[in-house]
Amino acid sequence: ETGVTQTPRHLVMGMTNKKSLKCEQHLGHNAMYWYKQSAKKPLELMFVYNFKEQTENNSVPSRFSPECPNSSHLFLHLHTLQPEDSALYLCASSQDLFRDSYEQYFGPGTRLTVT
Amino acid sequence: GQQLNQSPQSMFIQEGEDVSMNCTSSSIFNTWLWYKQDPGEGPVLLIALYKAGELTSNGRLTAQFGITRKDSFLNISASIPSDVGIYFCAGQLYSGYALNFGKGTSLLVTP
């Protein structure tokens, strides 16, 4: 595998379900990001991790819970979501938060539908 | 984050035509970026600009960092069908700060 991979690619879940999104980067980077992409809206930054430490939580509701066990893996745990949480969730990585942090490599995303 | 206004929202052009799109902000940025997102994929960085007035090319793509540091432009020359996708601008104030994205310009190219 190369680059940034995300699984699953598609997920349909009910509002009472608990599920997790997984991201893995094979680039040797130390910063990882979760973004939400909704139609007709700019990409919204959700969480940032730098060397496994969370550095930013962009006022994200607690029904989204990130986890970064090491610099290569990032998870987004989901529970009791709302229909408006349906979106494409993108993971990205960069060298680290302060070196070339603009040069972010994105995964293909997980298309989430909440029913 | 800062609001970026990107225009046009969409473009429908014929193969071979040149394309121009732009991005404006109410605040300054020290780095301007242009990304492209193909259907079913994540955004890919096309061009990064670091200095006001800078003009940078990447193949048929040329981008400029506006002199006021509040805008940026992207031109695509002699478009081809594989240019289809959504083009996003993004600004970054300082390294370590979040990227602020525009809403994107959707480009369709007919053969």
XYZ file of C-alpha atoms in Angstrom:
226
model
C 0.000 0.000 0.000
C 1.185 3.510 -0.713
C 0.080 6.959 0.314
C -2.909 7.336 2.598
C -5.545 4.632 2.779
C -8.971 4.792 4.402
C -11.440 2.076 5.284
C -14.241 1.541 4.775
C -14.823 3.522 1.598
C -18.572 3.574 2.177
C -20.542 3.253 5.411
C -24.241 3.365 6.124
C -25.192 3.472 9.777
C -28.242 4.083 11.896
C -28.333 6.825 14.490
C -27.931 4.356 17.344
C -24.966 2.470 15.850
C -21.316 2.670 16.825
C -18.750 2.427 14.065
C -15.144 3.427 13.420
C -13.315 4.888 10.456
C -9.702 3.915 9.922
C -6.877 5.814 8.256
C -3.345 4.585 7.631
C -0.485 6.524 6.065
C 2.594 4.899 4.547
C 4.558 8.119 4.062
C 6.506 8.327 7.305
C 4.611 11.469 8.313
C 4.028 12.632 11.858
C 0.931 14.803 11.527
C -2.508 13.438 10.732
C -5.820 15.193 10.167
C -9.544 14.451 9.953
C -11.658 16.629 7.651
C -15.380 16.643 6.914
C -16.441 17.394 3.338
C -20.099 18.276 2.783
C -21.671 19.312 -0.493
C -21.416 23.023 -1.293
C -19.220 23.662 1.770
C -15.480 24.125 2.228
C -13.506 21.307 3.785
C -13.913 21.505 7.545
C -10.969 20.584 9.730
C -12.082 18.383 12.631
C -9.010 17.097 14.444
C -5.230 17.364 14.205
C -2.617 15.055 15.686
C 1.106 15.780 15.740
C 3.430 12.998 16.915
C 0.360 11.156 18.314
C -0.707 14.166 20.409
C -3.992 15.873 19.641
C -3.278 19.517 18.912
C -6.621 20.689 17.604
C -10.280 19.869 18.157
C -12.229 22.254 16.003
C -15.348 22.366 18.198
C -16.385 18.931 17.031
C -19.365 17.303 18.814
C -18.447 14.552 21.256
C -20.243 11.937 19.157
C -17.024 12.008 17.097
C -14.065 10.604 19.020
C -10.593 10.444 17.434
C -7.804 8.077 18.349
C -4.195 8.105 17.202
C -2.324 5.073 18.573
C 0.813 5.832 16.534
C 1.957 8.227 13.827
C 0.784 5.916 11.050
C -2.763 5.226 12.182
C -5.740 7.425 12.894
C -9.248 6.385 13.841
C -12.535 8.234 14.088
C -15.021 6.545 16.405
C -18.645 7.373 15.703
C -21.673 6.954 17.974
C -25.233 8.264 18.057
C -24.717 10.297 14.904
C -27.297 12.571 13.304
C -28.416 12.608 9.648
C -26.590 15.919 9.137
C -23.346 14.086 9.881
C -23.658 12.359 6.512
C -20.632 13.501 4.494
C -17.300 12.437 3.051
C -14.720 12.079 5.815
C -11.192 12.654 4.637
C -7.979 11.754 6.389
C -4.746 13.549 5.556
C -1.137 13.498 6.684
C 1.841 15.837 6.455
C 5.500 15.738 7.462
C 4.592 17.276 10.791
C 2.575 20.212 11.989
C 5.336 22.764 11.452
C 7.342 21.441 8.519
C 5.484 21.759 5.232
C 2.146 21.385 6.997
C 0.447 22.836 3.911
C 1.625 19.813 1.903
C -1.077 17.461 3.044
C -1.644 14.103 1.409
C -5.255 13.034 1.449
C -6.831 9.608 1.494
C -9.792 8.771 -0.776
C -12.275 9.331 2.029
C -15.111 7.391 3.643
C -18.567 8.237 2.343
C -20.783 8.121 5.451
C -24.553 8.007 5.324
C -26.514 8.236 8.579
C -30.057 6.944 8.354
C -11.494 29.946 9.991
C -11.239 32.644 7.366
C -13.858 32.623 4.615
C -12.433 32.090 1.125
C -14.594 33.028 -1.851
C -13.867 30.933 -4.880
C -15.263 31.604 -8.345
C -16.705 30.524 -10.576
C -18.629 27.800 -8.781
C -18.619 25.656 -11.918
C -17.349 25.751 -15.477
C -18.369 23.759 -18.530
C -15.876 24.126 -21.370
C -14.682 22.472 -24.543
C -11.412 20.616 -24.816
C -8.605 22.934 -25.855
C -10.007 26.022 -24.133
C -8.134 27.908 -21.439
C -9.620 28.138 -17.945
C -9.295 30.796 -15.250
C -10.515 30.680 -11.682
C -9.798 32.756 -8.630
C -10.006 32.879 -4.894
C -10.345 35.885 -2.606
C -10.159 36.354 1.123
C -10.981 39.132 3.553
C -7.721 38.383 5.387
C -4.152 37.906 4.246
C -2.417 34.579 3.901
C 1.287 33.841 3.667
C 0.821 30.665 1.659
C -1.716 30.036 -1.083
C -2.406 26.531 -2.370
C -4.359 24.944 -5.166
C -5.689 21.383 -4.892
C -7.589 19.194 -7.342
C -10.070 16.506 -6.342
C -10.988 13.787 -8.810
C -14.303 11.980 -8.363
C -14.046 9.378 -5.598
C -10.629 10.586 -4.452
C -9.155 12.986 -1.940
C -7.687 16.370 -2.932
C -4.188 16.427 -4.437
C -1.854 19.417 -4.111
C -1.161 21.029 -7.491
C 0.707 24.237 -6.719
C 1.953 26.030 -3.592
C 2.731 29.770 -3.568
C 4.808 31.423 -0.854
C 5.371 35.034 -1.836
C 3.144 37.921 -2.881
C 3.314 38.394 -6.641
C 4.763 34.935 -7.216
C 3.823 33.186 -10.448
C 4.351 29.408 -10.522
C 3.688 26.824 -13.209
C 3.116 23.094 -13.106
C 2.761 21.857 -16.670
C -0.315 23.486 -18.177
C -1.270 24.986 -14.825
C -0.154 28.446 -13.738
C -1.026 30.029 -10.413
C -0.375 33.458 -8.995
C -0.172 34.775 -5.446
C -1.959 38.125 -5.455
C 0.054 41.198 -4.552
C -2.330 42.093 -1.706
C -1.917 38.551 -0.259
C -5.718 38.335 -0.218
C -6.212 36.550 -3.517
C -4.874 33.912 -5.854
C -5.555 32.815 -9.415
C -5.281 29.523 -11.264
C -5.124 29.181 -15.033
C -5.256 25.963 -17.022
C -4.180 26.187 -20.637
C -5.392 23.951 -23.459
C -7.740 21.912 -21.256
C -8.088 18.160 -21.762
C -10.771 15.738 -20.521
C -8.644 14.555 -17.580
C -8.714 18.106 -16.172
C -12.259 17.333 -15.031
C -12.629 17.599 -11.264
C -13.060 20.071 -8.457
C -10.343 22.654 -7.889
C -9.919 24.039 -4.389
C -7.945 27.014 -3.234
C -6.587 27.082 0.286
C -4.760 29.638 2.356
C -2.468 29.215 5.313
C -1.426 32.079 7.566
C 1.602 30.392 9.144
C 3.040 26.894 9.202
C 1.217 24.965 11.876
C -1.990 26.878 11.317
C -5.018 25.239 9.752
C -5.615 25.400 6.026
C -8.678 27.439 5.056
C -10.371 26.037 1.963
C -12.651 27.568 -0.643
C -15.854 25.805 -1.709
C -14.294 24.661 -4.971
C -14.730 25.200 -8.704
C -16.202 22.236 -10.522
C -14.695 21.872 -14.013
C -16.291 19.837 -16.791
C -14.481 19.426 -20.119
C -16.217 18.075 -23.203
C -14.189 16.429 -25.984
